[in-house]
Amino acid sequence: MTDKPQTTPKAEKPNKIETAQSAEKKNNSGKIFLILSILLFLTCGYLLKLYLDQKELLEQVTAEKNEVISEKDLVKMELEKMLKEYELLETDNEELKAEIEAEKEKIKDLLDKIDRYKYSLYKAKKEADRLREILKQKYEEIDSLNTANKILKQENQQITQELTTQKTQNEELSQVNEELTTKVNVASRLKTINTQAYAIKIKKSNNTSKPVTRASKADKIRIKFTILKNEVTPPGKKWIYVRILGPDGKVLAEGNSDEYKFEFNGVKGLYSIKKQIDYQNEEMQVQMDWAKINDFLPGEYNIEIYESGVDIGRTKLELK
């Protein structure tokens, strides 16, 4: 049995109404898409503008913040610089030292407040300007003091130099005066010649005397000398002292008290005889006798003659 071929049914053609409705739907969808696209574009544009505005605002705020931080750092740097400059200020004036220390503490306190944001930048800058002005004043005060001290130092050096020069001149003059005084003193000293010392025996019957050489026979020791002419020494009354030292080294004297002592060669000692003379700058003969108190010892006797505490003559005597 042979199958019959199947026939494909023919598609139904849309009618006009359906076609019109379909076209209208497509047209509405396009409009909606367009509207949505426009809304999306506008929204994106708005969001972009909002983003850009926010970005600009953020950049502005950041810039302002950075500027504030930068100014803050500048103020801090200025204060730290001032603090170092205060550290370099040197003065011997105690009052000024105390003022400088007080200003340094103010700077440190201001730096601390700036670090902790407890001080507005405006106030900090204003205070920094005030501290800078004070620093300038301190510099001027110290410079003025240093200038005054420098002038005083120069004047002191000049005065010291003048005093040193004057002292040197005075010392030189004193030395010259001393030398002149020494020369005058030396020149004014009396000098003796022909100094003699011998023992004599007194004859009581006629009160005459004769030289002897034996100690047992001697009653006196006689000293004779000539004082030379001297026009430098002042004329007038002068005391002549004689010291007679016996063979035992002891001074022949009437006593041991200060009454029988005089100063000579820087010391004080006993004298044997003293006599006042009237010297008138002319050559003069002098005689002085020592009368025995105790018997004379045999041996050598040393005789020293003094005037104004200076040795003006010496001689010796030998008794058997």
Tab-separated table of C-alpha atoms in Angstrom, residues 35-212:
chain	number	residue	atom	x	y	z
A	35	ILE	CA	13.385	58.349	27.342
A	36	LEU	CA	15.276	55.957	29.602
A	37	SER	CA	18.480	56.665	27.725
A	38	ILE	CA	17.958	60.378	28.117
A	39	LEU	CA	17.199	59.967	31.816
A	40	LEU	CA	20.250	57.781	32.227
A	41	PHE	CA	22.406	60.325	30.429
A	42	LEU	CA	21.049	63.140	32.510
A	43	THR	CA	21.548	61.117	35.676
A	44	CYS	CA	25.113	60.285	34.684
A	45	GLY	CA	25.730	63.910	33.830
A	46	TYR	CA	24.348	65.012	37.151
A	47	LEU	CA	26.381	62.409	39.013
A	48	LEU	CA	29.491	63.399	37.068
A	49	LYS	CA	28.927	67.052	37.882
A	50	LEU	CA	28.291	66.154	41.512
A	51	TYR	CA	31.508	64.103	41.559
A	52	LEU	CA	33.504	66.870	39.947
A	53	ASP	CA	32.056	69.437	42.357
A	54	GLN	CA	32.872	67.209	45.325
A	55	LYS	CA	36.342	66.549	43.948
A	56	GLU	CA	36.953	70.261	43.468
A	57	LEU	CA	35.643	70.957	46.966
A	58	LEU	CA	37.841	68.216	48.406
A	59	GLU	CA	40.881	69.550	46.555
A	60	GLN	CA	40.108	73.053	47.780
A	61	VAL	CA	39.688	71.865	51.378
A	62	THR	CA	42.860	69.786	51.086
A	63	ALA	CA	44.739	72.746	49.627
A	64	GLU	CA	43.475	75.013	52.392
A	65	LYS	CA	44.385	72.407	54.984
A	66	ASN	CA	47.842	72.003	53.446
A	67	GLU	CA	48.198	75.758	53.373
A	68	VAL	CA	47.248	75.967	57.041
A	69	ILE	CA	49.666	73.145	57.878
A	70	SER	CA	52.342	74.837	55.779
A	71	GLU	CA	51.794	78.166	57.545
A	72	LYS	CA	51.786	76.348	60.870
A	73	ASP	CA	55.121	74.752	59.987
A	74	LEU	CA	56.469	78.136	58.951
A	75	VAL	CA	55.385	79.648	62.268
A	76	LYS	CA	56.978	76.729	64.123
A	77	MET	CA	60.173	77.099	62.109
A	78	GLU	CA	60.217	80.799	62.879
A	79	LEU	CA	59.708	80.137	66.600
A	80	GLU	CA	62.395	77.435	66.663
A	81	LYS	CA	64.760	79.792	64.856
A	82	MET	CA	64.013	82.502	67.428
A	83	LEU	CA	64.638	80.022	70.240
A	84	LYS	CA	68.082	79.232	68.807
A	85	GLU	CA	68.809	82.930	68.429
A	86	TYR	CA	67.835	83.472	72.079
A	87	GLU	CA	70.219	80.629	72.999
A	88	LEU	CA	73.038	82.497	71.257
A	89	LEU	CA	72.428	85.722	73.178
A	90	GLU	CA	75.217	86.272	75.703
A	91	THR	CA	75.404	88.950	78.359
A	92	ASP	CA	76.845	89.445	81.837
A	93	ASN	CA	73.833	91.529	82.854
A	94	GLU	CA	71.843	89.366	85.306
A	95	GLU	CA	68.582	91.265	84.796
A	96	LEU	CA	68.823	90.890	81.027
A	97	LYS	CA	69.658	87.196	81.419
A	98	ALA	CA	66.440	86.678	83.404
A	99	GLU	CA	64.381	88.476	80.739
A	100	ILE	CA	65.905	86.318	77.988
A	101	GLU	CA	65.093	83.122	79.907
A	102	ALA	CA	61.485	84.297	80.358
A	103	GLU	CA	61.086	84.923	76.604
A	104	LYS	CA	62.565	81.493	75.826
A	105	GLU	CA	59.928	79.872	78.050
A	106	LYS	CA	57.193	81.796	76.213
A	107	ILE	CA	58.460	80.471	72.869
A	108	LYS	CA	58.545	76.899	74.163
A	109	ASP	CA	55.007	77.256	75.538
A	110	LEU	CA	53.741	78.625	72.208
A	111	LEU	CA	55.368	75.758	70.288
A	112	ASP	CA	53.668	73.286	72.592
A	113	LYS	CA	50.255	74.920	72.055
A	114	ILE	CA	50.706	74.902	68.273
A	115	ASP	CA	51.624	71.205	68.313
A	116	ARG	CA	48.477	70.411	70.298
A	117	TYR	CA	46.281	72.698	68.165
A	118	LYS	CA	45.404	74.713	71.251
A	119	TYR	CA	46.271	77.997	69.596
A	120	SER	CA	44.794	79.477	66.441
A	121	LEU	CA	47.197	80.110	63.611
A	122	TYR	CA	46.304	83.794	63.619
A	123	LYS	CA	47.112	84.144	67.325
A	124	ALA	CA	50.268	82.074	66.912
A	125	LYS	CA	51.518	84.290	64.075
A	126	LYS	CA	50.659	87.410	66.059
A	127	GLU	CA	52.477	86.104	69.138
A	128	ALA	CA	55.450	85.042	66.995
A	129	ASP	CA	55.651	88.572	65.560
A	130	ARG	CA	55.594	89.994	69.092
A	131	LEU	CA	58.339	87.622	70.229
A	132	ARG	CA	60.401	88.523	67.154
A	133	GLU	CA	60.099	92.196	68.049
A	134	ILE	CA	61.194	91.461	71.628
A	135	LEU	CA	64.152	89.444	70.306
A	136	LYS	CA	65.149	92.416	68.165
A	137	GLN	CA	64.998	94.655	71.246
A	138	LYS	CA	67.160	92.232	73.235
A	139	TYR	CA	69.701	92.161	70.414
A	140	GLU	CA	69.813	95.953	70.454
A	141	GLU	CA	70.124	96.064	74.259
A	142	ILE	CA	72.939	93.504	74.285
A	143	ASP	CA	74.665	95.214	71.368
A	144	SER	CA	74.412	98.523	73.209
A	145	LEU	CA	75.747	96.947	76.409
A	146	ASN	CA	78.546	95.206	74.519
A	147	THR	CA	79.476	98.473	72.822
A	148	ALA	CA	79.475	100.265	76.177
A	149	ASN	CA	81.489	97.444	77.752
A	150	LYS	CA	83.931	97.524	74.848
A	151	ILE	CA	84.405	101.265	75.299
A	152	LEU	CA	84.814	100.808	79.064
A	153	LYS	CA	87.267	97.975	78.480
A	154	GLN	CA	89.292	100.119	76.091
A	155	GLU	CA	89.211	102.991	78.580
A	156	ASN	CA	90.234	100.632	81.389
A	157	GLN	CA	93.048	99.246	79.262
A	158	GLN	CA	94.174	102.778	78.476
A	159	ILE	CA	93.950	103.794	82.135
A	160	THR	CA	95.750	100.597	83.171
A	161	GLN	CA	98.432	101.273	80.589
A	162	GLU	CA	98.751	104.871	81.772
A	163	LEU	CA	98.897	103.712	85.392
A	164	THR	CA	101.489	101.089	84.472
A	165	THR	CA	103.509	103.728	82.633
A	166	GLN	CA	103.118	106.126	85.551
A	167	LYS	CA	104.030	103.364	87.996
A	168	THR	CA	107.109	102.531	85.940
A	169	GLN	CA	108.052	106.202	85.835
A	170	ASN	CA	107.452	106.509	89.585
A	171	GLU	CA	109.530	103.411	90.226
A	172	GLU	CA	112.277	104.795	88.017
A	173	LEU	CA	112.057	108.140	89.805
A	174	SER	CA	112.023	106.377	93.166
A	175	GLN	CA	115.054	104.391	92.125
A	176	VAL	CA	116.778	107.555	90.956
A	177	ASN	CA	115.791	109.270	94.207
A	178	GLU	CA	117.038	106.320	96.211
A	179	GLU	CA	120.272	106.339	94.276
A	180	LEU	CA	120.586	110.083	94.764
A	181	THR	CA	119.675	109.738	98.434
A	182	THR	CA	122.214	106.967	98.786
A	183	LYS	CA	124.807	109.074	97.037
A	184	VAL	CA	123.930	112.066	99.199
A	185	ASN	CA	124.012	109.911	102.324
A	186	VAL	CA	127.319	108.427	101.296
A	187	ALA	CA	128.656	111.814	100.321
A	188	SER	CA	127.369	113.383	103.529
A	189	ARG	CA	129.022	110.798	105.765
A	190	LEU	CA	131.810	112.111	107.870
A	191	LYS	CA	135.213	110.603	107.285
A	192	THR	CA	138.100	110.356	109.705
A	193	ILE	CA	141.859	110.152	109.330
A	194	ASN	CA	144.787	109.798	111.687
A	195	THR	CA	142.766	107.693	114.091
A	196	GLN	CA	144.779	106.751	117.157
A	197	ALA	CA	144.066	104.822	120.353
A	198	TYR	CA	146.440	104.458	123.291
A	199	ALA	CA	146.394	103.919	127.032
A	200	ILE	CA	147.392	106.663	129.444
A	201	LYS	CA	148.276	106.884	133.124
A	202	ILE	CA	147.126	109.912	135.116
A	203	LYS	CA	149.458	111.508	137.675
A	204	LYS	CA	147.203	112.604	140.490
A	205	SER	CA	149.753	115.036	141.873
A	206	ASN	CA	149.681	117.361	138.901
A	207	ASN	CA	146.848	115.802	136.859
A	208	THR	CA	149.113	115.103	133.929
A	209	SER	CA	149.103	111.991	131.779
A	210	LYS	CA	151.521	109.857	129.865
A	211	PRO	CA	151.077	106.955	127.423
A	212	VAL	CA	151.573	103.428	128.774
